[in-house]
Coordinates of N, CA, C and O in Angstrom, one line a residue:
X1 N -0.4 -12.2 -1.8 CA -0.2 -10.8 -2.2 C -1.0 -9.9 -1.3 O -2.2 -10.2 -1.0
X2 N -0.5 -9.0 -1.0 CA -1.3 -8.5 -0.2 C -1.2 -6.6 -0.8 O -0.4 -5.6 -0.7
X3 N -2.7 -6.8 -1.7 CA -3.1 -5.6 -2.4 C -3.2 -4.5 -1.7 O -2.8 -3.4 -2.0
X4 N -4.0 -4.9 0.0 CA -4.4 -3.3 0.2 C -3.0 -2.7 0.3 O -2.7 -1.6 -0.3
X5 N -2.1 -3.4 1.0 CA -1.1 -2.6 1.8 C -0.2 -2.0 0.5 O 0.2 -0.9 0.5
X6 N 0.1 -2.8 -0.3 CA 0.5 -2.6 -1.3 C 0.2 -1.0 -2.0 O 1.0 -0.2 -2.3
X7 N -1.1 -1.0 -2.1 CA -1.8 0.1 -2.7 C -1.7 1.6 -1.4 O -1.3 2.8 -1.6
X8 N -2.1 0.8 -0.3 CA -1.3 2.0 0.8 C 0.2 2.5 0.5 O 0.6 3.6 0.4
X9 N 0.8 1.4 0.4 CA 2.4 2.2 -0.2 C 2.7 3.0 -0.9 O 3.3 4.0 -0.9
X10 N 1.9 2.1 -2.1 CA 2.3 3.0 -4.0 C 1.8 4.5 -3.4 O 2.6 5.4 -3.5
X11 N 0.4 4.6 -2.8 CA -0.1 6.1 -3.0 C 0.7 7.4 -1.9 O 0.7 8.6 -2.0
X12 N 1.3 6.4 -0.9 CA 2.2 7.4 -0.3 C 3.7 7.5 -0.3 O 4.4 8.2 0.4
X13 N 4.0 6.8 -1.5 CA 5.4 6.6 -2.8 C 5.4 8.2 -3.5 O 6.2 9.1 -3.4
X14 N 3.9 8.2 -4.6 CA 3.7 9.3 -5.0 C 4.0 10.6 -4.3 O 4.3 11.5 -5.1
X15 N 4.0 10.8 -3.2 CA 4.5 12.0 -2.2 C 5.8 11.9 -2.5 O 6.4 13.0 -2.1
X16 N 6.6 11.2 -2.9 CA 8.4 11.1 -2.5 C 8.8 12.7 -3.4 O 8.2 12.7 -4.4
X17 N 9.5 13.7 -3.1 CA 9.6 14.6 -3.8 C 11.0 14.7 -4.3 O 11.6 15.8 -4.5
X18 N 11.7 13.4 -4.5 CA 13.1 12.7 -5.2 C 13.0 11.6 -5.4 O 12.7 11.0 -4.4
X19 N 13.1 10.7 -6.6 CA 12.8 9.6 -7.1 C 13.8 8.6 -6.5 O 15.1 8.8 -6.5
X20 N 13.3 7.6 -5.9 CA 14.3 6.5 -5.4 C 15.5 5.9 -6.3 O 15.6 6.3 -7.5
X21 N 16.5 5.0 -6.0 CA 17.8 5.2 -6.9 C 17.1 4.0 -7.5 O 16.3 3.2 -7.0
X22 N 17.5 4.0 -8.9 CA 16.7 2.8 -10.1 C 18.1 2.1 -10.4 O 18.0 0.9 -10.9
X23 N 19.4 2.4 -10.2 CA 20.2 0.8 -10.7 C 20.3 0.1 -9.5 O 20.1 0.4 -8.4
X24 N 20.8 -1.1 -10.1 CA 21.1 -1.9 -8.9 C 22.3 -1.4 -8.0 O 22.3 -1.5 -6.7
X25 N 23.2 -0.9 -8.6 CA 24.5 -0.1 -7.7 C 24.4 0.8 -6.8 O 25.1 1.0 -5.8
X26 N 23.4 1.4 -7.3 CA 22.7 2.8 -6.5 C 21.7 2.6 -5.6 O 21.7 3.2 -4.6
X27 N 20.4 1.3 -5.9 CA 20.3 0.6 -4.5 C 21.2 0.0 -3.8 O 21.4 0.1 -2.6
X28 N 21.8 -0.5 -4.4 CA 22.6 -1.4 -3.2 C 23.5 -0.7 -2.1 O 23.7 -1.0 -0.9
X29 N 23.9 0.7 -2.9 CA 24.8 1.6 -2.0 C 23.6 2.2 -1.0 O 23.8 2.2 0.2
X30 N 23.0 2.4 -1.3 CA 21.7 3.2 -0.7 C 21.7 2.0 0.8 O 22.3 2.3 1.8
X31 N 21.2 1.0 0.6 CA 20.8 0.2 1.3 C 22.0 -0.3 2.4 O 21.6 -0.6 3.6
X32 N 23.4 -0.4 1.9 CA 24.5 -0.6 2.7 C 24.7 0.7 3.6 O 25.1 0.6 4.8
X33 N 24.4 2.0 3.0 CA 24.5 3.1 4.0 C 23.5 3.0 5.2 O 23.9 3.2 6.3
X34 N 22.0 2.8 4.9 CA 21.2 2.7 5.9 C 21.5 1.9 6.8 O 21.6 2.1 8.0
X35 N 21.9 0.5 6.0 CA 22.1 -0.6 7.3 C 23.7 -0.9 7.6 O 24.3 -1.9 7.7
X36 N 24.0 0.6 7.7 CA 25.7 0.7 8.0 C 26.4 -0.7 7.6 O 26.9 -1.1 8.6
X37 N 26.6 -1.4 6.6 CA 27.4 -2.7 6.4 C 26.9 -3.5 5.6 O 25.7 -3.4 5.5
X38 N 28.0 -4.8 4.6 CA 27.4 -5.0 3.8 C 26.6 -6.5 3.9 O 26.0 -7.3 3.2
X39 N 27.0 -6.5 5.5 CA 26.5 -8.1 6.5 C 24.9 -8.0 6.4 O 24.1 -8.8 5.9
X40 N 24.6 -7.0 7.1 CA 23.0 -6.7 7.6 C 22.1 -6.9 5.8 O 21.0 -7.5 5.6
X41 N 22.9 -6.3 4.9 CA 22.2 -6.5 3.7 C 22.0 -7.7 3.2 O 21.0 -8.3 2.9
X42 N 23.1 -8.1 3.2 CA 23.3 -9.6 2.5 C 21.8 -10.3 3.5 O 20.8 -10.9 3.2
X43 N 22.3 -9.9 4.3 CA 20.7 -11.2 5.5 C 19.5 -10.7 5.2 O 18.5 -11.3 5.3
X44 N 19.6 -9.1 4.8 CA 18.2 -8.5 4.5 C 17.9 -9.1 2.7 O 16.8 -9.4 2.4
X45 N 18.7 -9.2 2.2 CA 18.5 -10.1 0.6 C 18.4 -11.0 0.7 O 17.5 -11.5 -0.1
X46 N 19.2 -12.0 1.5 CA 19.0 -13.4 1.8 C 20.1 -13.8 0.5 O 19.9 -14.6 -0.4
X47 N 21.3 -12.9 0.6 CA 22.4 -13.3 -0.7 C 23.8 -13.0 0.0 O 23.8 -12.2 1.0
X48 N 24.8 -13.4 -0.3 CA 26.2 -13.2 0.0 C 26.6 -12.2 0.7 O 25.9 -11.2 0.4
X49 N 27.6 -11.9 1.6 CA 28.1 -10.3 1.7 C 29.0 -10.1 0.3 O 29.3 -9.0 -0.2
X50 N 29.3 -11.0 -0.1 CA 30.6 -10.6 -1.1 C 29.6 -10.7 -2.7 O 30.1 -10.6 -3.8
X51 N 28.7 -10.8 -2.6 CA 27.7 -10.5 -3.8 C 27.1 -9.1 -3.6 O 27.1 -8.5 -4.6
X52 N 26.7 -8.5 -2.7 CA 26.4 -7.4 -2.1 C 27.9 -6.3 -2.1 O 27.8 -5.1 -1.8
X53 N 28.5 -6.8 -2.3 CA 30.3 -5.7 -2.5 C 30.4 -6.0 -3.8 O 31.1 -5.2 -4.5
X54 N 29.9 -7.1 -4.3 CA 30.3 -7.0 -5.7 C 29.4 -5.9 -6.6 O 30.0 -5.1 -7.4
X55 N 27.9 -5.9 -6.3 CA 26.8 -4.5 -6.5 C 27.5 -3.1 -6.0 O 27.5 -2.1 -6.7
X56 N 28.0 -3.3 -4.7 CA 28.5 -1.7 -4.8 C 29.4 -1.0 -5.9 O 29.3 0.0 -6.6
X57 N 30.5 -2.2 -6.0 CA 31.3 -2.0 -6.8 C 31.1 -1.9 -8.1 O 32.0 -1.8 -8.9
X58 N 29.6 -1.9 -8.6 CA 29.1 -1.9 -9.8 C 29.8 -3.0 -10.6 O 30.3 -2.7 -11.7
X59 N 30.0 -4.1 -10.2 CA 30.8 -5.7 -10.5 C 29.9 -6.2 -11.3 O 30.2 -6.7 -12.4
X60 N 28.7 -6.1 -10.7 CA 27.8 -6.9 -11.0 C 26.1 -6.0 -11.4 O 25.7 -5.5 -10.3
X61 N 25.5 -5.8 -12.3 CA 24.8 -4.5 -12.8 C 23.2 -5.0 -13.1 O 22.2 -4.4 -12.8
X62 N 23.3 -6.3 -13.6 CA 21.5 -6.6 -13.5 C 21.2 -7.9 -12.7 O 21.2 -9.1 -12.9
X63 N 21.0 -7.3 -11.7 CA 20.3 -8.9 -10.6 C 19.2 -9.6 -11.1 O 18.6 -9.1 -12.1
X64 N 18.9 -10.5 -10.8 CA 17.8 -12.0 -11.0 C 16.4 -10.8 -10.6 O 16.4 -9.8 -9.8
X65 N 15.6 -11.3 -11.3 CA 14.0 -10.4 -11.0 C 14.0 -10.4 -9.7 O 14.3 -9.4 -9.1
X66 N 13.7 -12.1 -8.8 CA 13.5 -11.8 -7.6 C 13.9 -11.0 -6.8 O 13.2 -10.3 -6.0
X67 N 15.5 -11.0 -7.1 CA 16.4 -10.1 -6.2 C 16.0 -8.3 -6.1 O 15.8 -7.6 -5.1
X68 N 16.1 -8.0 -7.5 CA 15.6 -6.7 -8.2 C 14.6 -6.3 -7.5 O 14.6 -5.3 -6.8
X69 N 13.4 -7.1 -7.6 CA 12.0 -6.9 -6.9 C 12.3 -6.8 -5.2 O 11.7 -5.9 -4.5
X70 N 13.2 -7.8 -4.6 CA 13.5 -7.7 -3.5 C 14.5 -6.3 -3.1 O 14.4 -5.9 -2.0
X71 N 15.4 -5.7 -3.9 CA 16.1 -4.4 -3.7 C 14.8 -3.6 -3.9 O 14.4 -3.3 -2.8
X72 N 14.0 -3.3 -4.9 CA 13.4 -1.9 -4.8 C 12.4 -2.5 -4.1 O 11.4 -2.1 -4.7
X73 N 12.0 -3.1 -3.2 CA 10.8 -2.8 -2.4 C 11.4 -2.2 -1.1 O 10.9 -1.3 -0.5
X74 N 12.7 -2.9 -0.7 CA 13.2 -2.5 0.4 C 13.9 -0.9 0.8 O 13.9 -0.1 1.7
X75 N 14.5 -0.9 -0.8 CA 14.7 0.7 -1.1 C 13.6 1.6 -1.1 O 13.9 2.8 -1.0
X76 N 12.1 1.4 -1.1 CA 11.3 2.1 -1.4 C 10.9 2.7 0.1 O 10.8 3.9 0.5
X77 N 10.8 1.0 0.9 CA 10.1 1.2 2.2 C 11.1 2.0 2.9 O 10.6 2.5 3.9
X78 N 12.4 2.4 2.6 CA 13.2 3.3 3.1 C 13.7 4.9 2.9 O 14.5 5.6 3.5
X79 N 12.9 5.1 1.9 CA 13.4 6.3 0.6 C 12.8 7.4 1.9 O 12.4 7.0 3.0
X80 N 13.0 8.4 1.5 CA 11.9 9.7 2.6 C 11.5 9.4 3.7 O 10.3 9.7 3.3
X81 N 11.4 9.1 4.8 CA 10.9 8.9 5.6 C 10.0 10.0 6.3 O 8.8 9.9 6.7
X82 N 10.7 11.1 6.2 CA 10.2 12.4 6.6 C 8.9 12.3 5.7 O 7.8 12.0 6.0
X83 N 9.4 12.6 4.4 CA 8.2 12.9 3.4 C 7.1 11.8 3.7 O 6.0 12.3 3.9
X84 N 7.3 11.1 3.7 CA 6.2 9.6 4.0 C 5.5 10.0 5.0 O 4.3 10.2 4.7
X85 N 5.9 10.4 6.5 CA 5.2 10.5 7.4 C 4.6 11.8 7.6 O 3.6 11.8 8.4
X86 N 5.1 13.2 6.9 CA 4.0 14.0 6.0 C 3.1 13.6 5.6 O 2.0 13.9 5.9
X87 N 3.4 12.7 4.8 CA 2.3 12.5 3.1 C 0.7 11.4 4.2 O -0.5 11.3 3.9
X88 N 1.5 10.9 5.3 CA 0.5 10.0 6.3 C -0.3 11.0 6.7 O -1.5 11.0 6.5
X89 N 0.4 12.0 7.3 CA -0.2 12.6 8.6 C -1.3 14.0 8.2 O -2.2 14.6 8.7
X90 N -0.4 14.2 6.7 CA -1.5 15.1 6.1 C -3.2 14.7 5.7 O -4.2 15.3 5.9
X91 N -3.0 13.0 5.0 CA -4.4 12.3 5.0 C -4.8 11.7 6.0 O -5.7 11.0 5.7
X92 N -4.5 11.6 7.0 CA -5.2 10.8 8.5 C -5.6 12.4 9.1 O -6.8 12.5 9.6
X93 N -4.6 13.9 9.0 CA -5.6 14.9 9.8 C -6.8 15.6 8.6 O -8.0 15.7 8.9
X94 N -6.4 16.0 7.6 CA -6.7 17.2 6.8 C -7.3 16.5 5.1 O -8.3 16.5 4.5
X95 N -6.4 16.3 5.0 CA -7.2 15.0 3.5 C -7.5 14.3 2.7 O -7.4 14.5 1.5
X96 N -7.9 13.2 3.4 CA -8.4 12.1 3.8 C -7.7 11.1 2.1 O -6.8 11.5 1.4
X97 N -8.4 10.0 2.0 CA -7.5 8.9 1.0 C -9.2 9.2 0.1 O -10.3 9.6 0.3
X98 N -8.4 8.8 -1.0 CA -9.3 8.5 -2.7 C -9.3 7.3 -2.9 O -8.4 6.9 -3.6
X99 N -10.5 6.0 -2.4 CA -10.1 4.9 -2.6 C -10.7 4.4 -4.5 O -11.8 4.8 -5.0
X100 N -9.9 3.8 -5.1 CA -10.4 3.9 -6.4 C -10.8 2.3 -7.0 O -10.1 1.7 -7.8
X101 N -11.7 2.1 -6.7 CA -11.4 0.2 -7.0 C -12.5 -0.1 -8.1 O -13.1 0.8 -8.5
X102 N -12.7 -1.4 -8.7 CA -13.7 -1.7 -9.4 C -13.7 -3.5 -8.8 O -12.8 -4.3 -9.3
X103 N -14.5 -3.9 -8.1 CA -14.9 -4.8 -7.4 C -16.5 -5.0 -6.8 O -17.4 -4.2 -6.9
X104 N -16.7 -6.3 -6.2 CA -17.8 -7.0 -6.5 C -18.2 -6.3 -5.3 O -17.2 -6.4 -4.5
X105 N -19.7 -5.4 -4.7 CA -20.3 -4.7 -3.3 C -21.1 -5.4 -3.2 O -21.7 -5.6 -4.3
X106 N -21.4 -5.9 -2.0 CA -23.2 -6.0 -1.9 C -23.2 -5.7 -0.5 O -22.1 -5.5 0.0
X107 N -24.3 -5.6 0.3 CA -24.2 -5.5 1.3 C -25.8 -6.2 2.2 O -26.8 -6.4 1.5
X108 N -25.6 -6.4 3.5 CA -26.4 -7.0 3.7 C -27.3 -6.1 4.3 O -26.8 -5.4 5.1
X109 N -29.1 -5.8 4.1 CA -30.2 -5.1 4.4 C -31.3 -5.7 4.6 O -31.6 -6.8 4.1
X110 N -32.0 -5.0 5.2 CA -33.6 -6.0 5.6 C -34.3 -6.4 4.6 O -33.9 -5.8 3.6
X111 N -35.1 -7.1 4.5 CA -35.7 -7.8 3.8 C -36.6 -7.0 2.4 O -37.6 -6.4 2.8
X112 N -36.6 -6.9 1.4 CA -37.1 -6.4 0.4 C -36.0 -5.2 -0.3 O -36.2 -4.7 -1.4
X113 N -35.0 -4.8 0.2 CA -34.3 -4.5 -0.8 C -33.1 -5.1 -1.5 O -32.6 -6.1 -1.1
X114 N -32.5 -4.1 -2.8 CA -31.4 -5.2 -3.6 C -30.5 -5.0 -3.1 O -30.0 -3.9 -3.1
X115 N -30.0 -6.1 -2.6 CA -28.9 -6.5 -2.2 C -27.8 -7.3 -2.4 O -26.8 -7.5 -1.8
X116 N -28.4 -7.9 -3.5 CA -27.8 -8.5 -5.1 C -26.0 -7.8 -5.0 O -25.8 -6.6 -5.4
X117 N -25.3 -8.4 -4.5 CA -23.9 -8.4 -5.2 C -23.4 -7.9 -6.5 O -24.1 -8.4 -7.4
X118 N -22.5 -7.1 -7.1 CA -22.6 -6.7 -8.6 C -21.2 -6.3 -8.7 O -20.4 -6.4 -7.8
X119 N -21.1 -5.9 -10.0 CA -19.2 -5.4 -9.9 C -19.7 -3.7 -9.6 O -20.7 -3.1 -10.0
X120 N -18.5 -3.2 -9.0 CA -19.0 -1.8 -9.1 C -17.8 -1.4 -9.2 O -16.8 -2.1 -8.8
X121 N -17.6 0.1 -9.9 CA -15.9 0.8 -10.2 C -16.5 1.9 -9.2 O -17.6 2.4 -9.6
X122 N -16.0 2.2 -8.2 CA -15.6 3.1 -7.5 C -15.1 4.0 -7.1 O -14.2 3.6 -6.4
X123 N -14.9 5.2 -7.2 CA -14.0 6.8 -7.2 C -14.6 7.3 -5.6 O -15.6 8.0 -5.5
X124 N -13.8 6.8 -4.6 CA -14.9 7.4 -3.6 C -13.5 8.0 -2.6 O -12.4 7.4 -2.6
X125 N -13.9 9.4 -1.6 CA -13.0 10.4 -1.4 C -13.4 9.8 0.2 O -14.6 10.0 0.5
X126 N -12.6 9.1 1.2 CA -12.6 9.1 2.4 C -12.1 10.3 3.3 O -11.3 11.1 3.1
X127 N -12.8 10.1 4.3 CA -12.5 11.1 5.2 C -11.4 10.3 5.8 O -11.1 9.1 5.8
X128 N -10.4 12.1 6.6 CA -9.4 11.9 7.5 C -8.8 10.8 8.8 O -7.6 10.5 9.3
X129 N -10.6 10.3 9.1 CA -10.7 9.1 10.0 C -10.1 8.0 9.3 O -9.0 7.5 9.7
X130 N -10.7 7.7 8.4 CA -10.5 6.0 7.5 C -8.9 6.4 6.6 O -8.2 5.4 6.3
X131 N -8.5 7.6 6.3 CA -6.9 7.5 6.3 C -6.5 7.0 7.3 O -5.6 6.1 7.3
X132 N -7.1 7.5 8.7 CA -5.6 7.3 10.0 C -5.9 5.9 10.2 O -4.9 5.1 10.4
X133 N -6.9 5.6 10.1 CA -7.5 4.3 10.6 C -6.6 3.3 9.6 O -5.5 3.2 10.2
X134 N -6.6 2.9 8.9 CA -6.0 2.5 7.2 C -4.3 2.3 7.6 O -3.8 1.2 7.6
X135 N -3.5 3.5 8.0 CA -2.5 3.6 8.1 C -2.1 2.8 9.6 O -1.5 1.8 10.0
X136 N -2.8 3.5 10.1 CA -2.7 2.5 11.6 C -2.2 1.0 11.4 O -1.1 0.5 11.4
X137 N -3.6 0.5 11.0 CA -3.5 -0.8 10.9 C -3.1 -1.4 9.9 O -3.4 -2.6 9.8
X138 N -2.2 -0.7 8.8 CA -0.6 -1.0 8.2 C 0.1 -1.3 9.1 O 0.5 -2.4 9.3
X139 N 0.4 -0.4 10.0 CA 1.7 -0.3 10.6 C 1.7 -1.0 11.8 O 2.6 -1.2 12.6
X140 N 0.4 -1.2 11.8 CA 0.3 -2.7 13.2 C 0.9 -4.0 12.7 O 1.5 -4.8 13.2
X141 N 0.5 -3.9 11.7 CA 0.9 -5.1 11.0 C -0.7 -6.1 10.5 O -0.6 -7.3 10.3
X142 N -1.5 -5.5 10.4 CA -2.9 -6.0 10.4 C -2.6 -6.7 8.6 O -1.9 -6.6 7.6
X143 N -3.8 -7.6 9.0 CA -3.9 -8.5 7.6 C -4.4 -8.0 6.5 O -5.1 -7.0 6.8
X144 N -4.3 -8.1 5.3 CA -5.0 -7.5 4.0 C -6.3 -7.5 4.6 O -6.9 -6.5 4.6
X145 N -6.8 -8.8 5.0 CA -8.3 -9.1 5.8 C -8.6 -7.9 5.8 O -9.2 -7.2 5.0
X146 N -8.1 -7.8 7.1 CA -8.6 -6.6 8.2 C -8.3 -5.1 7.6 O -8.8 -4.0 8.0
X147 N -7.7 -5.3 6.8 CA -7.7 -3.7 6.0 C -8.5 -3.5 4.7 O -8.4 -2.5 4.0
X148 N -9.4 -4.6 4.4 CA -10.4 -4.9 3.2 C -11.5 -4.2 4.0 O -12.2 -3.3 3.5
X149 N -11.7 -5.0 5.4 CA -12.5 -4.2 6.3 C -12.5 -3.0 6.5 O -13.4 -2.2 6.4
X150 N -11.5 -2.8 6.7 CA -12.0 -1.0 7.6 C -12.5 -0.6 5.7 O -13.5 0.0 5.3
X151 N -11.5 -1.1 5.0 CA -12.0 -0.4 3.8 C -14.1 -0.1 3.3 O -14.7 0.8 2.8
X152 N -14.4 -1.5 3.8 CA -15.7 -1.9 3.2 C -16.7 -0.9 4.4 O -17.5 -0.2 3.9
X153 N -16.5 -1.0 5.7 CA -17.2 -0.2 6.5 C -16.7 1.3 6.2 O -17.5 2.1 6.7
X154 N -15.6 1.9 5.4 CA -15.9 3.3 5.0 C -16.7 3.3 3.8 O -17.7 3.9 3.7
X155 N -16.3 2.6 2.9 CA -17.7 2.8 1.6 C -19.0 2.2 2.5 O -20.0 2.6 1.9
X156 N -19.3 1.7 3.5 CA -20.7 1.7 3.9 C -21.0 2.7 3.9 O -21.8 3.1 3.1
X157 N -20.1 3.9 5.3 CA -20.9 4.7 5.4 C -20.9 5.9 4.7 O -21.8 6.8 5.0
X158 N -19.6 6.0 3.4 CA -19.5 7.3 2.9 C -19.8 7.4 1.3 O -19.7 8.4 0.6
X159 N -20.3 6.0 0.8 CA -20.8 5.5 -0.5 C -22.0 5.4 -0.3 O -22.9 6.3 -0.5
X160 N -22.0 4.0 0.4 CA -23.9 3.4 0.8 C -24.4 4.6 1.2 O -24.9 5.3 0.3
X161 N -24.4 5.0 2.4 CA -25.2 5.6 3.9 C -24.9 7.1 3.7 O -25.6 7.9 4.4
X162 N -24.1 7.7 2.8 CA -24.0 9.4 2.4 C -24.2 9.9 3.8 O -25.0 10.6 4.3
X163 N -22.6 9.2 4.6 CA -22.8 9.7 6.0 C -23.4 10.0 6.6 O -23.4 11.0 7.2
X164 N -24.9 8.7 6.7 CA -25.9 9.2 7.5 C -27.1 9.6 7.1 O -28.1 9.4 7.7
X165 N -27.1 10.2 5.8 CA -28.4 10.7 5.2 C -29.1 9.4 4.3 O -30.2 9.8 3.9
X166 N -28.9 8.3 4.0 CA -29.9 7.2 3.9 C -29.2 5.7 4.2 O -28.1 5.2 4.4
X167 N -30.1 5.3 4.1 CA -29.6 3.4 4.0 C -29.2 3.1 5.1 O -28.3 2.4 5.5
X168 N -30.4 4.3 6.4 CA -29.8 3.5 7.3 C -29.7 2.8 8.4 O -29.0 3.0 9.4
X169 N -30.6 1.5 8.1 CA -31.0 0.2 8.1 C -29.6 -1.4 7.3 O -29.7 -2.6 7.5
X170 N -28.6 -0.6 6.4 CA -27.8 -0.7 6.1 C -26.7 -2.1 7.4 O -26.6 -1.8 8.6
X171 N -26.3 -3.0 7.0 CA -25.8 -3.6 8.2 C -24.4 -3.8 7.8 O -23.4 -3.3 8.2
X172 N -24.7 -4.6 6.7 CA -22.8 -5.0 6.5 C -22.8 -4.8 4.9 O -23.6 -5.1 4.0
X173 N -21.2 -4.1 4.8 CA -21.1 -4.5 3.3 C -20.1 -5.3 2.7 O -18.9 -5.1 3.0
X174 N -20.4 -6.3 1.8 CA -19.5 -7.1 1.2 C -18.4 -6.1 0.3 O -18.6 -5.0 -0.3
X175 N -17.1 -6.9 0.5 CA -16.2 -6.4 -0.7 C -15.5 -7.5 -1.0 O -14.8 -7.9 -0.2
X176 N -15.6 -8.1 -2.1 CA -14.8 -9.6 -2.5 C -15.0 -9.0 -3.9 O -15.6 -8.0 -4.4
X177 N -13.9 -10.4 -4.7 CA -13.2 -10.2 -6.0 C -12.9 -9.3 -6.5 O -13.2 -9.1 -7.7
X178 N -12.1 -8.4 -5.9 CA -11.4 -7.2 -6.7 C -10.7 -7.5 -7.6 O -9.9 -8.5 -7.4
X179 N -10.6 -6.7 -8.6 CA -10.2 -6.3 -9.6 C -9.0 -5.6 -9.8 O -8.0 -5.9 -10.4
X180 N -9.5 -4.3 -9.2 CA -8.5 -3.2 -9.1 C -8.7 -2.1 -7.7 O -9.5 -1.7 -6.8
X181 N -7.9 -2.2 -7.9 CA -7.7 -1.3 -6.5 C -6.3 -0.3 -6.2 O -5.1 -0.8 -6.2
X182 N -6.9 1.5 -5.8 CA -5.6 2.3 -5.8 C -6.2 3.3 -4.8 O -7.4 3.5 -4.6
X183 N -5.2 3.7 -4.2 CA -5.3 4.4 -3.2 C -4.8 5.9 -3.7 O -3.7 6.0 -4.3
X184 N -5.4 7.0 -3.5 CA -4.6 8.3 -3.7 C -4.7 9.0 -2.4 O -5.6 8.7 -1.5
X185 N -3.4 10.1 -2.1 CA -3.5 10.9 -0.7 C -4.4 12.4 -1.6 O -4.8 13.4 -1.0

């Protein structure tokens, strides 16, 4: 499962300013129009072309969960495009992501302070850097890993380090066992 990216999506979903199509008929037509035909879909579902005509034709009206889960993710990752790359480019220049989590921080510091691991719930407002940064390495294709990272070095420096004004002797910070985790633009 891959949370961060996940949570990168949902929060730049909320931007859509028309609700994506919710039956199966209405994705499936959605999805045959983008990928001009009902061949490219079927391979994008990994299901029949003639199961995929039978959805348009509203033949067939409640799909198997997997399938369902597999129409609206693909419909989603498609809905607005325009609006999407707004809703990006407004938080990578102007402002910035709300990361919202409740997970385990610690981080590593020299010797005599606590550095004790703990759960912490978090409300913390990143700058326009760590949006662009964040989305970037979505769309590289970067690992949840590597996007846990960029996450944990902006709470270093804009949680821990108050951008500079202490902690800052500060080296690394842990982020493991999350809980929860949401992104807002």
């Amino acid at each position: 499962m891959s949370m961060f990216a996940d949570s990168l999506d949902q929060a730049v979903q909320r931007a859509f300013t028309r609700p994506a199509p919710k039956s199966a008929g209405a994705q499936m037509r959605y999805l045959v129009k983008q990928y001009k035909g009902t061949r490219a879909v079927a391979q994008l579902l990994r299901i029949s072309q003639r199961t995929v005509e039978r959805y348009v034709k509203d033949q067939i009206k409640k799909p198997r969960p997997d399938l369902a889960a597999r129409m609206d993710r693909e419909v989603k990752a498609r809905w607005q495009p325009h609006i999407r790359a707004k809703a990006k480019e407004r938080a990578a220049t102007t402002g910035g992501i709300v990361i919202d989590t409740r997970a385990r921080l610690g981080y590593t510091a020299p010797i005599g302070s606590t550095d004790q691991d703990r759960i912490r719930h978090l409300t913390v407002a990143l700058p326009p850097q760590y949006a662009a940064r964040l989305f970037d390495a979505q769309e590289a294709g970067t690992t949840d890993q590597q996007l846990q990272e960029i996450a944990a070095e902006a709470l270093k420096e804009i949680y821990f380090q108050d951008s500079g004004r202490r902690a800052g002797s500060l080296e690394e910070v842990r982020f493991t066992d999350i809980e929860h985790l949401d992104f807002d633009l």
